[in-house]
Short mmCIF file of C-alpha atoms in Angstrom, two decimals:
data_model
loop_
_atom_site.label_atom_id
_atom_site.label_comp_id
_atom_site.label_asym_id
_atom_site.label_seq_id
_atom_site.Cartn_x
_atom_site.Cartn_y
_atom_site.Cartn_z
CA MET A 28 6.26 -99.50 115.34
CA ALA A 29 7.81 -95.97 116.07
CA VAL A 30 11.26 -94.94 117.00
CA PHE A 31 9.89 -92.87 120.16
CA ARG A 32 9.62 -94.45 123.61
CA ARG A 33 6.21 -93.09 124.90
CA GLY A 34 3.14 -91.24 123.34
CA VAL A 35 1.57 -91.58 119.75
CA ILE A 36 2.89 -89.37 116.97
CA SER A 37 0.44 -88.56 114.13
CA PRO A 38 1.65 -88.76 110.42
CA ALA A 39 0.32 -85.04 110.42
CA LEU A 40 3.11 -83.85 112.57
CA PRO A 41 6.14 -85.21 110.70
CA GLY A 42 4.34 -84.28 107.45
CA ALA A 43 3.98 -80.69 108.59
CA VAL A 44 7.54 -80.45 109.60
CA GLY A 45 8.71 -82.05 106.17
CA ALA A 46 6.57 -79.91 104.10
CA THR A 47 7.94 -76.82 105.78
CA ALA A 48 11.35 -78.06 105.29
CA GLY A 49 10.81 -78.86 101.93
CA LEU A 50 9.55 -75.49 101.14
CA LEU A 51 12.33 -73.71 102.88
CA GLY A 52 14.69 -76.16 100.66
CA ASP A 53 12.95 -74.73 97.38
CA LEU A 54 13.56 -71.32 98.81
CA LEU A 55 17.20 -71.55 99.51
CA PHE A 56 18.37 -74.10 96.76
CA SER A 57 15.74 -73.81 94.14
CA ASP A 58 15.53 -77.06 91.88
CA PRO A 59 18.47 -79.34 91.20
CA ARG A 60 20.42 -78.61 88.21
CA ARG A 61 20.76 -82.01 87.26
CA GLY A 62 19.09 -85.21 87.90
CA HIS A 63 15.60 -83.75 88.67
CA PRO A 64 13.03 -86.37 89.58
CA VAL A 65 10.59 -84.37 87.43
CA ALA A 66 12.87 -84.74 84.52
CA ALA A 67 13.21 -88.42 85.07
CA PHE A 68 9.37 -88.67 85.20
CA GLY A 69 9.20 -86.76 81.94
CA ARG A 70 11.75 -89.05 80.26
CA ALA A 71 9.85 -92.07 81.46
CA ALA A 72 6.80 -90.60 80.19
CA GLY A 73 8.07 -89.81 76.89
CA ALA A 74 9.33 -93.29 76.33
CA ALA A 75 6.08 -94.69 77.27
CA GLU A 76 4.60 -92.31 74.97
CA ARG A 77 6.56 -93.80 72.06
CA LEU A 78 5.44 -97.17 72.69
CA LEU A 79 1.61 -96.55 73.37
CA TRP A 80 0.81 -93.61 71.13
CA ARG A 81 -2.10 -93.92 68.89
CA ASP A 82 -4.60 -91.06 68.10
CA HIS A 83 -6.94 -92.40 70.27
CA ARG A 84 -8.39 -91.56 73.85
CA GLY A 85 -8.45 -95.16 74.98
CA ARG A 86 -4.41 -95.32 74.52
CA GLY A 87 -3.99 -91.83 76.07
CA ALA A 88 -5.76 -93.15 79.12
CA LEU A 89 -3.71 -96.02 79.49
CA HIS A 90 -0.55 -93.76 79.09
CA THR A 91 -1.91 -91.53 81.96
CA ALA A 92 -2.67 -94.36 84.28
CA LEU A 93 0.64 -96.13 83.71
CA CYS A 94 2.54 -92.92 84.23
CA VAL A 95 0.50 -91.50 87.25
CA GLY A 96 -0.12 -94.79 88.79
CA GLY A 97 3.47 -95.64 88.41
CA ALA A 98 4.87 -92.51 90.17
CA VAL A 99 2.18 -92.83 92.95
CA GLY A 100 3.13 -96.60 93.47
CA LEU A 101 6.52 -95.67 93.79
CA ALA A 102 6.00 -92.92 96.34
CA GLN A 103 3.74 -95.37 98.37
CA LEU A 104 6.61 -97.86 98.45
CA ALA A 105 9.15 -94.92 99.65
CA VAL A 106 6.43 -94.34 102.51
CA HIS A 107 6.08 -97.96 103.35
CA ALA A 108 10.01 -98.09 103.69
CA VAL A 109 10.01 -95.39 106.43
CA ARG A 110 6.65 -96.53 108.15
CA ARG A 111 8.52 -97.13 111.38
CA SER A 112 10.23 -93.71 111.64
CA PRO A 113 8.36 -90.29 112.09
CA THR A 114 11.75 -88.64 111.58
CA ALA A 115 12.28 -90.64 108.36
CA TYR A 116 8.96 -89.96 107.27
CA ALA A 117 9.62 -85.98 107.70
CA ALA A 118 12.67 -86.27 105.90
CA LEU A 119 10.99 -88.15 102.89
CA THR A 120 8.23 -85.64 102.90
CA ALA A 121 10.90 -82.75 102.95
CA ALA A 122 12.51 -84.36 99.98
CA ALA A 123 9.36 -84.89 98.04
CA THR A 124 8.55 -81.32 98.55
CA TRP A 125 11.51 -79.83 97.55
CA ALA A 126 11.55 -81.87 94.43
CA VAL A 127 7.99 -81.13 93.16
CA VAL A 128 7.40 -77.57 94.18
CA GLY A 129 8.89 -74.85 91.80
CA GLY A 130 8.26 -71.45 93.22
CA THR A 131 11.71 -70.32 93.48
CA SER A 132 12.62 -71.20 89.90
CA LEU A 133 9.18 -69.80 88.85
CA GLY A 134 10.02 -66.47 90.40
CA ARG A 135 13.71 -66.40 89.15
CA GLU A 136 12.81 -66.73 85.59
CA ALA A 137 10.11 -64.23 85.73
CA ARG A 138 12.74 -61.77 87.21
CA VAL A 139 15.18 -62.44 84.57
CA ILE A 140 12.66 -61.41 81.84
CA GLY A 141 11.43 -58.68 83.93
CA ALA A 142 14.94 -57.27 84.28
CA ALA A 143 15.68 -57.69 80.45
CA LEU A 144 12.53 -55.73 79.81
CA ALA A 145 13.41 -53.09 82.35
CA ALA A 146 16.80 -52.62 80.73
CA GLY A 147 15.03 -52.39 77.25
CA ASP A 148 16.66 -55.65 75.92
CA VAL A 149 13.26 -57.19 74.33
CA GLU A 150 15.53 -59.78 72.59
CA ARG A 151 16.85 -61.12 75.75
CA ALA A 152 13.37 -61.15 77.11
CA ARG A 153 12.27 -62.96 74.09
CA GLU A 154 15.09 -65.71 74.62
CA ARG A 155 14.10 -66.31 78.06
CA LEU A 156 10.45 -66.45 77.76
CA PRO A 157 9.88 -69.98 76.63
CA HIS A 158 11.72 -71.00 79.85
CA LEU A 159 8.51 -69.79 81.65
CA CYS A 160 5.55 -70.40 79.28
CA GLY A 161 4.63 -71.67 75.88
CA ARG A 162 3.71 -68.51 74.21
CA ASP A 163 5.47 -67.46 70.70
CA PRO A 164 7.88 -64.77 71.92
CA GLU A 165 8.29 -63.55 68.33
CA ALA A 166 4.64 -62.41 68.30
CA LEU A 167 4.85 -60.47 71.58
CA ASN A 168 6.22 -56.82 72.22
CA ALA A 169 7.46 -55.68 75.68
CA PRO A 170 4.13 -54.87 77.46
CA GLN A 171 2.77 -58.24 76.00
CA MET A 172 5.66 -60.14 77.52
CA ALA A 173 5.14 -58.50 80.76
CA ARG A 174 1.59 -59.66 80.65
CA ALA A 175 2.50 -63.09 79.69
CA VAL A 176 4.82 -63.14 82.66
CA VAL A 177 2.30 -62.01 85.25
CA GLU A 178 -0.26 -64.62 83.75
CA SER A 179 2.51 -67.49 84.03
CA VAL A 180 3.35 -66.44 87.46
CA ALA A 181 -0.31 -66.74 88.60
CA GLU A 182 -1.06 -69.94 86.95
CA ASN A 183 1.95 -71.61 88.16
CA THR A 184 1.72 -70.49 91.72
CA SER A 185 -1.09 -72.96 91.88
CA ASP A 186 0.32 -75.48 89.69
CA ALA A 187 3.87 -75.51 90.64
CA VAL A 188 3.34 -74.87 94.39
CA VAL A 189 -0.06 -74.61 96.21
CA GLY A 190 -1.71 -77.60 94.38
CA ALA A 191 1.20 -79.94 95.23
CA LEU A 192 0.97 -78.71 98.90
CA LEU A 193 -2.69 -79.14 98.99
CA TRP A 194 -2.46 -82.85 97.83
CA GLY A 195 0.43 -83.49 100.08
CA ALA A 196 -1.60 -82.25 103.00
CA VAL A 197 -4.41 -84.69 101.89
CA ALA A 198 -2.76 -87.71 100.79
CA GLY A 199 1.05 -87.33 101.95
CA VAL A 200 4.00 -88.12 99.71
CA PRO A 201 1.93 -90.09 97.17
CA GLY A 202 -0.48 -87.09 96.92
CA LEU A 203 2.57 -84.72 96.24
CA VAL A 204 4.20 -86.86 93.71
CA GLY A 205 0.96 -87.90 92.03
CA PHE A 206 -0.07 -84.33 91.67
CA ARG A 207 3.23 -83.38 89.93
CA ALA A 208 3.16 -86.34 87.74
CA VAL A 209 -0.38 -85.18 86.50
CA ASN A 210 0.56 -81.63 85.79
CA THR A 211 3.83 -82.77 84.42
CA LEU A 212 1.92 -85.13 82.03
CA ASP A 213 -0.54 -82.44 81.04
CA ALA A 214 2.37 -80.02 79.91
CA MET A 215 3.66 -82.84 77.82
CA VAL A 216 0.55 -84.08 76.25
CA GLY A 217 -2.49 -82.09 77.16
CA HIS A 218 -2.59 -79.98 74.05
CA LYS A 219 -5.13 -79.42 71.42
CA SER A 220 -2.56 -80.08 68.77
CA PRO A 221 -3.48 -82.83 66.11
CA ARG A 222 -1.10 -85.25 67.79
CA TYR A 223 -2.31 -85.01 71.28
CA ARG A 224 -6.10 -83.88 70.76
CA ARG A 225 -7.28 -87.48 71.63
CA PHE A 226 -4.15 -88.97 72.97
CA GLY A 227 -3.80 -86.25 75.60
CA TRP A 228 -7.46 -85.83 76.56
CA SER A 229 -7.44 -87.92 79.60
CA ALA A 230 -4.21 -86.21 81.08
CA ALA A 231 -5.86 -82.91 80.26
CA ARG A 232 -8.95 -83.80 82.08
CA LEU A 233 -7.19 -85.12 84.99
CA ASP A 234 -5.14 -82.20 85.42
CA ASP A 235 -8.40 -80.12 85.67
CA VAL A 236 -9.80 -82.26 88.33
CA ALA A 237 -6.56 -82.36 90.49
CA GLY A 238 -5.99 -78.63 90.00
CA TRP A 239 -9.38 -77.54 90.82
CA PRO A 240 -9.04 -77.31 94.71
CA GLY A 241 -5.45 -75.82 94.65
CA ALA A 242 -6.50 -73.18 92.18
CA ARG A 243 -9.37 -72.01 94.50
CA LEU A 244 -7.15 -71.91 97.39
CA THR A 245 -4.46 -70.13 95.56
CA ALA A 246 -7.13 -67.43 94.17
CA ALA A 247 -8.32 -67.14 97.69
CA LEU A 248 -5.00 -66.30 99.13
CA ALA A 249 -4.35 -63.93 96.27
CA ALA A 250 -7.45 -62.04 97.34
CA ALA A 251 -6.43 -62.21 101.04
CA LEU A 252 -2.80 -61.29 100.76
CA GLY A 253 -2.59 -59.02 97.57
CA GLY A 254 -3.85 -55.91 99.40
CA ARG A 255 -6.94 -55.28 97.25
CA PRO A 256 -9.26 -58.19 98.50
CA ALA A 257 -12.55 -56.48 97.05
CA ALA A 258 -11.10 -56.04 93.64
CA ALA A 259 -9.52 -59.61 93.65
CA VAL A 260 -12.94 -61.12 94.44
CA ARG A 261 -14.83 -58.99 92.03
CA ALA A 262 -12.41 -60.06 89.17
CA TRP A 263 -12.67 -63.55 90.29
CA ARG A 264 -16.47 -63.77 90.26
CA ALA A 265 -16.96 -61.57 87.17
CA ASP A 266 -14.29 -62.82 84.66
CA ALA A 267 -12.86 -66.34 85.70
CA GLY A 268 -15.92 -68.26 84.16
CA ARG A 269 -15.12 -66.71 80.80
CA HIS A 270 -11.68 -68.33 80.69
CA PRO A 271 -11.11 -71.44 78.67
CA SER A 272 -9.54 -73.20 81.76
CA PRO A 273 -11.56 -73.89 84.78
CA ASN A 274 -8.51 -73.36 86.87
CA ALA A 275 -6.25 -70.80 85.27
CA GLY A 276 -9.01 -68.41 84.78
CA VAL A 277 -9.81 -68.35 88.57
CA VAL A 278 -6.20 -67.84 89.67
CA GLU A 279 -5.42 -65.33 86.85
CA ALA A 280 -8.54 -63.14 87.58
CA SER A 281 -7.72 -63.01 91.22
CA PHE A 282 -4.14 -61.99 90.62
CA ALA A 283 -5.45 -59.23 88.19
CA GLY A 284 -7.73 -57.78 90.73
CA ALA A 285 -5.13 -58.12 93.51
CA LEU A 286 -2.56 -56.51 91.42
CA GLY A 287 -4.79 -53.88 89.94
CA VAL A 288 -4.13 -54.86 86.13
CA ARG A 289 -5.72 -56.36 83.18
CA LEU A 290 -4.74 -59.70 81.85
CA GLY A 291 -5.90 -61.88 78.92
CA GLY A 292 -6.54 -60.77 75.38
CA ALA A 293 -4.61 -61.72 72.32
CA LEU A 294 -1.97 -64.27 72.60
CA SER A 295 -0.11 -66.86 70.27
CA TYR A 296 0.54 -70.58 70.92
CA GLY A 297 2.33 -72.56 68.44
CA GLY A 298 1.89 -70.39 65.58
CA ARG A 299 -1.99 -69.99 66.24
CA THR A 300 -3.52 -66.75 67.76
CA GLU A 301 -6.22 -66.97 70.50
CA LEU A 302 -8.46 -64.07 71.92
CA ARG A 303 -8.78 -64.79 75.41
CA PRO A 304 -11.16 -62.93 77.64
CA VAL A 305 -9.85 -59.78 79.52
CA LEU A 306 -9.56 -60.56 83.28
CA GLY A 307 -9.81 -57.58 85.69
CA GLU A 308 -11.44 -55.05 83.40
CA ARG A 309 -11.35 -52.40 85.81
CA GLY A 310 -7.60 -52.67 86.02
CA ARG A 311 -4.71 -51.00 83.95
CA GLU A 312 -2.31 -52.42 81.44
CA VAL A 313 0.39 -54.59 82.87
CA ALA A 314 3.75 -52.68 83.37
CA VAL A 315 7.21 -54.24 83.58
CA ALA A 316 7.19 -53.31 87.33
CA ASP A 317 4.22 -55.50 87.95
CA VAL A 318 6.26 -58.68 87.26
CA GLU A 319 8.04 -58.01 90.40
CA ARG A 320 4.86 -57.44 92.19
CA ALA A 321 3.38 -60.71 90.88
CA VAL A 322 6.43 -62.63 92.09
CA ARG A 323 6.24 -61.27 95.70
CA LEU A 324 2.51 -62.03 95.80
CA SER A 325 3.16 -65.56 94.39
CA ARG A 326 5.67 -65.87 97.59
CA ARG A 327 3.11 -64.70 99.93
CA VAL A 328 0.47 -67.11 98.57
CA SER A 329 2.84 -70.11 98.82
CA TRP A 330 3.62 -69.48 102.51
CA GLY A 331 0.11 -68.60 103.12
CA ALA A 332 -1.17 -71.90 101.67
CA LEU A 333 1.66 -73.82 103.66
CA ALA A 334 0.33 -72.20 106.79
CA VAL A 335 -3.35 -72.79 106.18
CA LEU A 336 -2.66 -76.45 105.06
CA VAL A 337 -0.54 -77.32 108.15
CA VAL A 338 -2.83 -75.75 110.70
CA GLY A 339 -5.89 -77.30 109.05
CA ARG A 340 -4.31 -80.68 108.87
CA LEU A 341 -2.97 -80.68 112.32
CA ALA A 342 -6.40 -79.37 113.52
CA LEU A 343 -8.28 -82.07 111.79
CA THR A 344 -6.07 -84.79 113.14
CA ARG A 345 -6.49 -83.70 116.74
CA ALA A 346 -10.35 -83.45 116.21
CA CYS A 347 -10.43 -87.06 114.65
CA ARG A 348 -8.34 -88.22 117.59
CA ALA A 349 -10.59 -86.57 120.14
CA GLN A 350 -13.67 -88.08 118.67
CA ARG A 351 -12.46 -91.70 118.92
CA PRO A 352 -13.09 -92.59 122.66
CA ALA A 353 -16.72 -90.86 122.31
CA ALA A 354 -17.29 -93.35 119.22
CA GLY A 355 -16.34 -96.17 121.30
CA GLY A 356 -13.69 -97.27 119.02
CA SER A 357 -9.97 -97.83 119.14
CA GLY A 358 -9.06 -96.95 115.70
CA VAL A 359 -5.67 -97.83 114.26
CA ARG A 360 -2.99 -95.38 115.33
CA PRO A 361 -0.20 -94.88 112.76
CA TRP A 362 2.60 -94.64 115.00
CA THR A 363 1.61 -96.17 118.27
CA VAL A 364 4.74 -96.27 120.57
CA ARG A 365 5.30 -99.52 122.57
CA GLU A 366 8.10 -99.63 125.13
CA GLY A 367 11.45 -100.72 123.71
CA ALA A 368 10.27 -100.22 120.22
CA ALA A 369 13.16 -99.97 117.75
#
């Protein structure tokens, strides 16, 4: 069943190697400029929406099931195709990880806006802000844009990196692909606009569920690696629950405490103004220099998440294998090596 001649290779080891290589690939090469698999998924989801859209939750649930289920099914077929080779599985995991994480693009866009604000070029910053988040840039001044960037960096550290790595550790390549499909679909239809209030309901709720563990891991790592652990935990506990999102509030509050700033407040989406709760009330107003600090914290959190998940997955696999003889079972081993296997 495997290409190695002796011993047993667990999928955890090739998966860990592949995830590490994929995150390195994102660091070195960022997202592909053309032919991005996530963009291809978006086009397919858009085509399915045009066929299925009705102002009805049931139609939205069908759309969500077809899009996410199709993406996971294709990923499972790819895993099946490389089932005989740990090396090929590691390569597939690396490619999937590189395709679904977006930490480098996130940091690059944040820095472009931060540089424009630092140079006093507010119009340039307004032009670039939609590349990072859905705020109305014309309604924001320079400090508000800096705050929007820090909030987006915090939230997308969970959505674009940590959540994907976590589901990859739990469910391999289908977990990576499935999480990105859910997150992308939520960005497309999970809005409270008249068109998507009902149709996008299932995508939004599924994204809340899928993002829950990654958001908590992101917040914990931001507290641990941000240099102000007590302040981060205090802001998380005191303020996160007041945010309308069960996941964004946790991450943004922890980042606010770790960076010593205040997030939240008035913001504008799609022409409507919302008043969000303040996160990190003991902090100061966001300054332009905090954009770079947020990007650096995001990168530390991303690599910290990889380390935690790789070590945890390998330790769990070893513990499970050690228990098999004691349980008297001879469980099925994924890449059991037989002499002369091809």
